[in-house]
Short mmCIF file of C-alpha atoms and ligand atoms in Angstrom, two decimals:
data_model
loop_
_atom_site.label_atom_id
_atom_site.label_comp_id
_atom_site.label_asym_id
_atom_site.label_seq_id
_atom_site.Cartn_x
_atom_site.Cartn_y
_atom_site.Cartn_z
CA MET A 5 0.00 0.00 0.00
CA ASN A 6 1.21 3.53 -0.71
CA SER A 7 0.69 6.33 1.80
CA LYS A 8 -2.57 7.53 0.24
CA GLU A 9 -4.08 4.04 0.41
CA ILE A 10 -2.94 3.62 4.02
CA ILE A 11 -4.40 6.99 5.04
CA ASP A 12 -7.72 6.25 3.29
CA LEU A 13 -8.00 2.80 4.88
CA THR A 14 -7.23 4.24 8.31
CA GLU A 15 -9.81 7.01 7.98
CA GLN A 16 -12.43 4.52 6.77
CA ASN A 17 -12.06 2.40 9.88
CA CYS A 18 -10.61 4.46 12.73
CA PHE A 19 -12.84 6.76 14.75
CA HIS A 20 -11.70 10.22 13.61
CA VAL A 21 -10.47 11.52 16.96
CA TYR A 22 -7.02 12.65 15.79
CA ASN A 23 -6.20 15.18 13.09
CA ARG A 24 -3.12 13.37 11.85
CA PHE A 25 -0.42 14.85 9.63
CA ASN A 26 -0.29 13.60 6.08
CA VAL A 27 2.64 11.26 6.59
CA VAL A 28 2.88 7.50 7.04
CA PHE A 29 5.93 6.45 9.02
CA ASP A 30 7.35 3.03 8.31
CA HIS A 31 10.50 2.63 10.41
CA GLY A 32 13.19 4.49 12.28
CA ASP A 33 16.90 4.24 12.89
CA GLY A 34 18.87 6.39 15.33
CA VAL A 35 17.32 9.86 15.22
CA THR A 36 15.89 9.39 11.72
CA LEU A 37 12.38 8.32 10.76
CA TYR A 38 11.45 7.01 7.28
CA ASP A 39 8.04 7.19 5.64
CA VAL A 40 6.64 4.42 3.44
CA GLU A 41 8.02 6.16 0.34
CA GLY A 42 11.52 6.13 1.87
CA LYS A 43 11.79 9.86 2.65
CA ALA A 44 13.96 10.56 5.72
CA TYR A 45 12.95 12.87 8.58
CA LEU A 46 15.08 14.17 11.45
CA ASP A 47 13.12 13.51 14.64
CA PHE A 48 12.83 16.38 17.14
CA ALA A 49 9.59 15.09 18.68
CA SER A 50 10.45 11.58 19.97
CA GLY A 51 6.82 10.48 19.60
CA ILE A 52 5.96 13.24 22.12
CA GLY A 53 8.87 12.63 24.45
CA VAL A 54 8.77 8.85 24.31
CA ASN A 55 11.62 7.58 22.11
CA ALA A 56 14.37 8.96 24.35
CA PHE A 57 17.17 6.98 22.72
CA GLY A 58 15.80 7.13 19.19
CA TYR A 59 14.93 4.12 17.07
CA ASN A 60 16.26 0.62 16.44
CA ASN A 61 18.55 0.60 19.47
CA LYS A 62 20.30 -2.78 19.51
CA LYS A 63 20.52 -3.14 23.31
CA PHE A 64 16.84 -2.33 23.65
CA ASN A 65 15.73 -4.61 20.81
CA ASP A 66 17.80 -7.52 22.14
CA THR A 67 16.29 -7.19 25.64
CA ILE A 68 12.75 -7.04 24.30
CA THR A 69 13.23 -9.93 21.88
CA ARG A 70 14.71 -12.11 24.62
CA GLN A 71 11.79 -11.33 26.93
CA LEU A 72 9.24 -12.02 24.17
CA GLY A 73 10.57 -15.55 23.91
CA LYS A 74 10.22 -16.08 27.65
CA LEU A 75 7.06 -14.42 28.97
CA TYR A 76 5.19 -11.28 28.01
CA HIS A 77 2.11 -11.37 30.21
CA ILE A 78 1.35 -12.82 33.58
CA SER A 79 -1.23 -11.44 35.96
CA ASN A 80 -0.38 -9.24 38.93
CA LEU A 81 -1.51 -12.24 41.00
CA TYR A 82 2.06 -13.53 40.54
CA TYR A 83 5.68 -12.38 40.84
CA HIS A 84 8.09 -12.24 37.90
CA PRO A 85 11.80 -11.34 37.67
CA MET A 86 11.43 -8.22 35.50
CA LEU A 87 9.03 -6.58 37.96
CA ALA A 88 11.63 -7.06 40.68
CA GLU A 89 14.48 -5.69 38.58
CA ALA A 90 12.62 -2.78 36.96
CA SER A 91 11.10 -1.56 40.23
CA LYS A 92 14.51 -1.69 41.94
CA LYS A 93 16.11 0.35 39.16
CA LEU A 94 13.23 2.83 38.97
CA CYS A 95 13.19 3.45 42.73
CA GLU A 96 16.96 4.00 42.60
CA VAL A 97 16.98 6.51 39.74
CA SER A 98 13.85 8.34 40.89
CA LYS A 99 14.99 8.49 44.54
CA MET A 100 11.50 7.32 45.58
CA ASP A 101 10.68 4.30 47.76
CA LYS A 102 7.90 2.25 46.11
CA ALA A 103 6.62 1.90 42.54
CA PHE A 104 3.25 0.96 41.06
CA PHE A 105 3.36 0.29 37.31
CA THR A 106 0.54 1.42 35.01
CA ASN A 107 -0.07 1.26 31.24
CA SER A 108 -0.07 4.99 30.55
CA GLY A 109 0.48 8.43 31.95
CA ALA A 110 -3.17 9.13 32.63
CA GLU A 111 -3.44 5.90 34.56
CA ALA A 112 -0.50 6.99 36.74
CA VAL A 113 -2.36 10.26 37.45
CA GLU A 114 -5.48 8.28 38.41
CA GLY A 115 -3.44 6.15 40.81
CA ALA A 116 -1.88 9.23 42.39
CA ILE A 117 -5.30 10.82 42.97
CA LYS A 118 -6.57 7.66 44.67
CA THR A 119 -3.40 7.37 46.77
CA ALA A 120 -3.72 10.97 47.98
CA LYS A 121 -7.42 10.55 48.79
CA LYS A 122 -6.75 7.35 50.73
CA TYR A 123 -3.87 8.97 52.63
CA ALA A 124 -6.18 11.78 53.80
CA TYR A 125 -8.98 9.31 54.53
CA ASN A 126 -6.72 7.22 56.77
CA LYS A 127 -5.35 10.27 58.54
CA ASN A 128 -8.67 11.99 59.31
CA ASN A 129 -11.17 9.16 59.21
CA ARG A 130 -13.39 10.83 56.64
CA SER A 131 -13.76 11.11 52.88
CA GLY A 132 -14.63 14.18 50.78
CA TYR A 133 -11.16 15.33 49.76
CA GLY A 134 -10.15 17.26 46.63
CA ILE A 135 -7.04 18.31 44.72
CA VAL A 136 -5.42 21.63 43.87
CA ALA A 137 -4.08 21.75 40.30
CA MET A 138 -2.54 24.40 38.04
CA ASP A 139 -3.89 26.49 35.20
CA SER A 140 -2.49 25.49 31.77
CA SER A 141 -1.59 22.06 33.14
CA PHE A 142 -2.01 18.79 31.30
CA HIS A 143 -2.43 15.46 33.06
CA GLY A 144 -4.22 13.24 30.54
CA ARG A 145 -7.59 12.40 29.00
CA THR A 146 -9.27 9.99 31.42
CA VAL A 147 -11.96 11.48 33.62
CA GLY A 148 -9.84 11.77 36.78
CA ALA A 149 -6.80 13.12 34.92
CA LEU A 150 -8.98 15.51 32.93
CA SER A 151 -10.45 16.77 36.20
CA VAL A 152 -7.03 18.14 37.22
CA THR A 153 -6.14 19.39 33.71
CA GLY A 154 -6.33 23.18 33.56
CA THR A 155 -7.20 23.70 29.91
CA GLU A 156 -10.87 24.56 29.37
CA ALA A 157 -11.10 23.32 25.79
CA TYR A 158 -10.26 19.77 26.88
CA ARG A 159 -12.77 19.85 29.75
CA THR A 160 -15.93 21.73 28.87
CA PRO A 161 -17.80 19.05 26.87
CA PHE A 162 -17.25 16.52 29.64
CA LEU A 163 -18.42 18.47 32.68
CA PRO A 164 -19.18 17.66 35.42
CA LEU A 165 -15.82 16.05 36.11
CA MET A 166 -14.38 14.99 39.47
CA ASP A 167 -15.67 17.18 42.28
CA LYS A 168 -13.47 19.46 44.44
CA VAL A 169 -10.69 20.38 42.08
CA ASP A 170 -9.45 23.95 42.49
CA PHE A 171 -7.11 25.60 40.02
CA ALA A 172 -4.28 27.92 41.00
CA THR A 173 -1.91 29.94 38.82
CA PHE A 174 1.30 28.17 37.87
CA ASN A 175 4.35 29.88 39.42
CA ASP A 176 2.15 31.96 41.76
CA LEU A 177 2.51 30.63 45.30
CA GLY A 178 -0.06 33.03 46.72
CA SER A 179 -2.75 31.63 44.44
CA VAL A 180 -1.89 28.08 45.55
CA LYS A 181 -2.16 29.10 49.21
CA ASP A 182 -5.57 30.64 48.45
CA ALA A 183 -6.77 27.48 46.71
CA VAL A 184 -5.83 25.08 49.52
CA ASP A 185 -8.50 24.48 52.17
CA ASP A 186 -9.40 21.85 54.78
CA ASP A 187 -10.66 19.52 52.06
CA THR A 188 -7.41 19.54 50.07
CA CYS A 189 -5.50 16.24 50.10
CA ALA A 190 -2.88 17.00 47.42
CA ILE A 191 -1.37 19.55 45.05
CA ILE A 192 -0.44 18.35 41.56
CA VAL A 193 2.19 20.20 39.52
CA GLU A 194 4.28 19.58 36.39
CA PRO A 195 7.79 20.85 37.25
CA VAL A 196 8.01 21.81 33.57
CA GLN A 197 4.61 22.21 31.90
CA GLY A 198 4.64 20.44 28.53
CA GLU A 199 1.37 20.60 26.58
CA GLY A 200 0.52 23.92 28.26
CA GLY A 201 3.42 25.69 26.53
CA VAL A 202 6.83 24.34 27.70
CA THR A 203 6.96 26.46 30.86
CA PRO A 204 9.43 25.61 33.63
CA ALA A 205 8.41 26.19 37.24
CA ASN A 206 10.45 28.67 39.28
CA LYS A 207 12.56 27.02 41.97
CA GLU A 208 11.05 29.27 44.66
CA PHE A 209 7.55 28.28 43.55
CA LEU A 210 8.24 24.53 43.91
CA GLU A 211 10.02 25.11 47.24
CA GLY A 212 7.07 27.16 48.46
CA VAL A 213 4.54 24.52 47.41
CA ARG A 214 6.66 21.86 49.16
CA ALA A 215 6.72 23.90 52.38
CA LEU A 216 2.96 24.47 52.16
CA CYS A 217 2.33 20.72 51.77
CA ASP A 218 4.59 19.98 54.76
CA LYS A 219 2.81 22.55 56.90
CA LYS A 220 -0.65 21.18 56.07
CA ASP A 221 0.40 17.49 55.82
CA ILE A 222 -1.00 17.21 52.31
CA LEU A 223 0.73 15.40 49.48
CA LEU A 224 2.78 16.97 46.70
CA ILE A 225 2.38 15.17 43.37
CA PHE A 226 4.88 15.92 40.61
CA ASP A 227 3.70 14.93 37.15
CA GLU A 228 6.98 14.20 35.35
CA ILE A 229 5.35 12.15 32.63
CA GLN A 230 6.83 14.46 29.98
CA CYS A 231 9.74 16.21 31.75
CA GLY A 232 11.10 13.11 33.52
CA MET A 233 13.50 10.37 32.39
CA GLY A 234 16.48 12.57 31.62
CA ARG A 235 14.78 15.11 29.39
CA THR A 236 15.71 18.19 31.42
CA GLY A 237 19.27 17.02 32.15
CA SER A 238 18.62 15.25 35.44
CA MET A 239 16.94 11.87 35.72
CA TYR A 240 13.81 13.62 37.01
CA ALA A 241 13.35 17.39 36.78
CA CYS A 242 12.67 17.57 40.53
CA HIS A 243 16.26 16.46 41.17
CA GLY A 244 17.47 19.53 39.30
CA TYR A 245 15.18 21.71 41.43
CA GLY A 246 16.15 19.94 44.66
CA VAL A 247 12.50 19.51 45.67
CA LYS A 248 11.17 16.06 46.52
CA PRO A 249 7.52 15.13 45.92
CA ASP A 250 5.48 12.63 47.93
CA ILE A 251 4.22 11.06 44.70
CA LEU A 252 6.15 11.11 41.41
CA LEU A 253 4.50 10.29 38.08
CA THR A 254 6.45 8.92 35.15
CA ALA A 255 5.49 7.43 31.77
CA LYS A 256 6.27 8.53 28.16
CA ALA A 257 10.03 7.75 27.92
CA LEU A 258 9.92 5.24 30.78
CA GLY A 259 9.52 2.23 28.49
CA GLY A 260 11.56 3.69 25.61
CA GLY A 261 8.48 3.34 23.38
CA LEU A 262 6.64 0.44 24.98
CA PRO A 263 3.50 1.51 26.86
CA ILE A 264 4.22 1.75 30.56
CA GLY A 265 3.97 4.38 33.29
CA ALA A 266 4.28 4.39 37.04
CA PHE A 267 3.43 6.31 40.16
CA LEU A 268 6.11 6.26 42.79
CA VAL A 269 5.61 7.08 46.45
CA THR A 270 7.70 7.65 49.56
CA ASP A 271 7.62 5.10 52.40
CA LYS A 272 5.53 7.54 54.44
CA VAL A 273 2.80 7.50 51.77
CA ALA A 274 3.10 3.77 51.06
CA LYS A 275 2.59 2.94 54.75
CA SER A 276 -0.70 4.80 55.10
CA SER A 277 -2.58 4.85 51.80
CA LEU A 278 -3.43 2.09 49.31
CA THR A 279 -3.63 -1.48 50.59
CA PRO A 280 -4.41 -4.73 48.74
CA GLY A 281 -7.86 -4.48 47.20
CA ASP A 282 -7.76 -0.67 46.77
CA HIS A 283 -6.23 -0.56 43.30
CA GLY A 284 -5.11 -2.72 40.41
CA THR A 285 -4.56 -3.15 36.67
CA THR A 286 -4.47 -6.17 34.38
CA TYR A 287 -1.51 -5.29 32.15
CA GLY A 288 0.36 -2.80 34.32
CA GLY A 289 3.91 -3.95 35.06
CA ASN A 290 3.82 -6.90 32.68
CA PRO A 291 7.08 -8.75 31.91
CA LEU A 292 7.56 -7.21 28.44
CA CYS A 293 7.05 -3.58 29.47
CA THR A 294 9.05 -3.90 32.68
CA ALA A 295 11.89 -5.39 30.60
CA ALA A 296 11.61 -2.20 28.54
CA VAL A 297 11.89 -0.08 31.70
CA LYS A 298 14.98 -1.98 32.79
CA ALA A 299 16.56 -1.59 29.34
CA SER A 300 15.66 2.11 29.11
CA ILE A 301 17.23 2.94 32.46
CA GLU A 302 20.32 0.88 31.62
CA ILE A 303 20.76 2.57 28.25
CA MET A 304 20.24 6.00 29.79
CA THR A 305 22.91 5.34 32.38
CA ALA A 306 25.45 3.30 30.38
CA ASP A 307 25.29 5.40 27.23
CA GLY A 308 25.69 8.75 28.99
CA LEU A 309 22.38 10.25 27.85
CA LEU A 310 22.17 12.76 30.72
CA GLU A 311 25.71 13.88 29.94
CA ASN A 312 24.72 14.42 26.31
CA VAL A 313 21.71 16.52 27.31
CA ASN A 314 23.79 18.61 29.70
CA SER A 315 26.71 19.12 27.35
CA LEU A 316 24.54 20.10 24.35
CA THR A 317 21.87 22.22 26.09
CA PRO A 318 23.95 25.45 26.09
CA TYR A 319 24.55 24.97 22.35
CA LEU A 320 20.88 24.26 21.64
CA GLU A 321 19.89 27.33 23.65
CA SER A 322 22.41 29.51 21.81
CA LYS A 323 20.90 28.36 18.50
CA LEU A 324 17.41 29.18 19.84
CA ASP A 325 18.72 32.66 20.74
CA GLU A 326 19.69 32.96 17.08
CA VAL A 327 16.21 31.91 15.94
CA VAL A 328 14.63 34.57 18.17
CA LYS A 329 17.12 37.17 16.89
CA ASP A 330 16.77 36.27 13.20
CA CYS A 331 13.09 35.44 12.86
CA LYS A 332 10.63 38.27 13.40
CA CYS A 333 7.76 35.95 14.36
CA ALA A 334 9.79 34.20 17.11
CA LYS A 335 9.26 36.21 20.30
CA SER A 336 11.26 34.22 22.84
CA HIS A 337 12.26 30.71 23.85
CA ARG A 338 12.02 28.84 27.12
CA GLY A 339 12.50 25.37 28.53
CA LYS A 340 14.99 23.09 30.23
CA GLY A 341 17.47 20.67 28.66
CA PHE A 342 15.98 18.93 25.64
CA MET A 343 12.48 20.24 26.39
CA GLN A 344 12.38 23.59 24.60
CA GLY A 345 9.73 25.88 23.21
CA ILE A 346 9.86 28.79 20.77
CA VAL A 347 7.09 31.28 21.52
CA LEU A 348 5.59 32.58 18.25
CA ASP A 349 3.64 35.79 17.69
CA GLU A 350 0.12 36.00 16.20
CA SER A 351 1.39 36.30 12.61
CA VAL A 352 2.00 32.53 12.46
CA LYS A 353 0.30 29.44 13.84
CA ALA A 354 2.55 26.88 15.56
CA GLY A 355 0.54 24.11 13.88
CA ASP A 356 1.34 25.51 10.40
CA VAL A 357 5.03 25.73 11.29
CA VAL A 358 4.98 22.07 12.40
CA LYS A 359 3.43 21.11 9.06
CA ALA A 360 5.95 23.10 7.04
CA CYS A 361 8.87 21.60 9.00
CA LEU A 362 7.50 18.12 8.34
CA GLU A 363 7.45 18.81 4.60
CA LYS A 364 11.12 19.79 4.86
CA GLY A 365 12.02 16.60 6.71
CA LEU A 366 11.95 17.73 10.35
CA VAL A 367 9.49 16.38 12.93
CA VAL A 368 8.62 18.92 15.64
CA LEU A 369 5.57 19.61 17.84
CA SER A 370 3.39 22.48 18.91
CA ALA A 371 2.17 23.31 22.42
CA GLY A 372 -0.39 25.63 24.00
CA GLY A 373 0.10 29.37 23.75
CA ASN A 374 1.33 29.21 20.12
CA VAL A 375 4.59 27.51 21.02
CA LEU A 376 6.79 25.43 18.72
CA ARG A 377 7.91 22.55 20.93
CA LEU A 378 11.16 20.58 20.55
CA LEU A 379 11.51 17.21 22.31
CA PRO A 380 14.42 15.57 20.46
CA PRO A 381 15.70 12.12 21.39
CA LEU A 382 18.36 12.48 24.10
CA VAL A 383 20.98 11.03 21.73
CA ILE A 384 21.06 13.87 19.16
CA SER A 385 24.39 15.42 18.11
CA LYS A 386 25.49 18.99 17.47
CA ALA A 387 25.08 18.35 13.74
CA ASP A 388 21.46 17.27 14.29
CA ILE A 389 20.81 20.54 16.16
CA ASP A 390 22.35 22.54 13.28
CA LYS A 391 20.19 20.73 10.76
CA ALA A 392 16.99 21.20 12.77
CA ILE A 393 17.64 24.89 13.46
CA ALA A 394 18.38 25.54 9.77
CA ILE A 395 14.99 24.07 8.79
CA ILE A 396 13.16 25.96 11.55
CA LYS A 397 14.77 29.26 10.47
CA GLU A 398 13.90 28.59 6.84
CA VAL A 399 10.27 27.84 7.72
CA LEU A 400 9.88 30.80 10.10
CA ALA A 401 11.38 33.16 7.47
CA VAL A 402 8.73 32.08 4.97
CA GLU A 403 5.83 31.87 7.42
CA GLN A 404 6.20 35.30 8.97
C1 PLP B 514 1.33 12.93 28.09
C2 PLP B 514 1.10 13.40 29.46
C3 PLP B 514 0.14 12.78 30.29
C4 PLP B 514 -0.77 11.69 29.82
O1 PLP B 514 -0.10 10.53 29.44
P1 PLP B 514 -0.85 9.42 28.54
O2 PLP B 514 0.15 8.31 28.46
O3 PLP B 514 -1.12 10.07 27.22
O4 PLP B 514 -2.08 9.05 29.25
C5 PLP B 514 0.03 13.23 31.59
N1 PLP B 514 0.80 14.23 32.06
C6 PLP B 514 1.73 14.84 31.29
C7 PLP B 514 2.57 15.93 31.86
C8 PLP B 514 1.90 14.45 29.96
O5 PLP B 514 2.78 15.09 29.18
#
């Protein structure tokens, strides 16, 4: 089938819930994707922050293939070696105490909400607790996760959502203090907002929220589903900020492309929240996906991915300075590590820029607030940055 036939067949049979770009990807190698016609694309999107070490990684493929031949599903009624190994590694690199594996990011958010509610229930012997979340946040599309997502367009058709969610202004500690009341059991924050527009939190803001949670004995949930797993230059962004959450959410790059997420808790939370019977999942933490977690963490550590992010970030940022200087429609840039956004003015639409870049062989993303979002694999080189920036400049020069 050629790409037109594939697109037509897909649209005939798939519920049209995504506006997909007009491209059919066939395979990938390193940081390059190939469409079915054989055209090459430089990947600066990583499948929305998932393919952290690019495509066709031999170590990863070997681990997965070996596990496929042994066991790929067994119920959570039983133990298996990969669950033991992956949870040990994940607790180590996240600096958290206990892990619960899920199948997606949204499912990790759901688990965190239940954990926080149960913690408050145990402590005060009553139910009725709610969550404080941030404006412009994104936590996923399931009903619980959508309830704490601060973007009206995603929410309005589905109201009423979960009760007792109050929104505060990101990076405004006073507004968080105002939103917290006696019914608050947790505050959920992305240390770097992704979908909302690639906006890093201020260190003082996260420290202030931490202190507030300590004072009130409520739980701090960091959603690092997008900014975690090395993307900002530390294993989790909260390590860079020096602020520890009570519950840490991870997914996207966690399985290197296989679908797995997790919520991680401290011992304090584990000891007085969910107990057997409170929560569960059929596939979560299966042997195949936990093998992927183990391989991802090993590759990240052994292949020096964090070092690559940290050594190339100043260069990437200097090239983004150039874009802002040279292109009239680029107002500013912001981000952390390999999670960067170029803020565009009203003369161009980020979505049109993404489309034009794709036609020129560069895969990039947009984000809220008319932002062009870059989430390259953590293995890119200086030459890849040069190539991507050249295409972005070319496109922005034409678009403006
Ligand atoms: C993508 C994302 C989610 C949702 O993850 P899914 O796997 O799509 O359910 C939640 N939070 C953040 C910050 C994300 O970027």
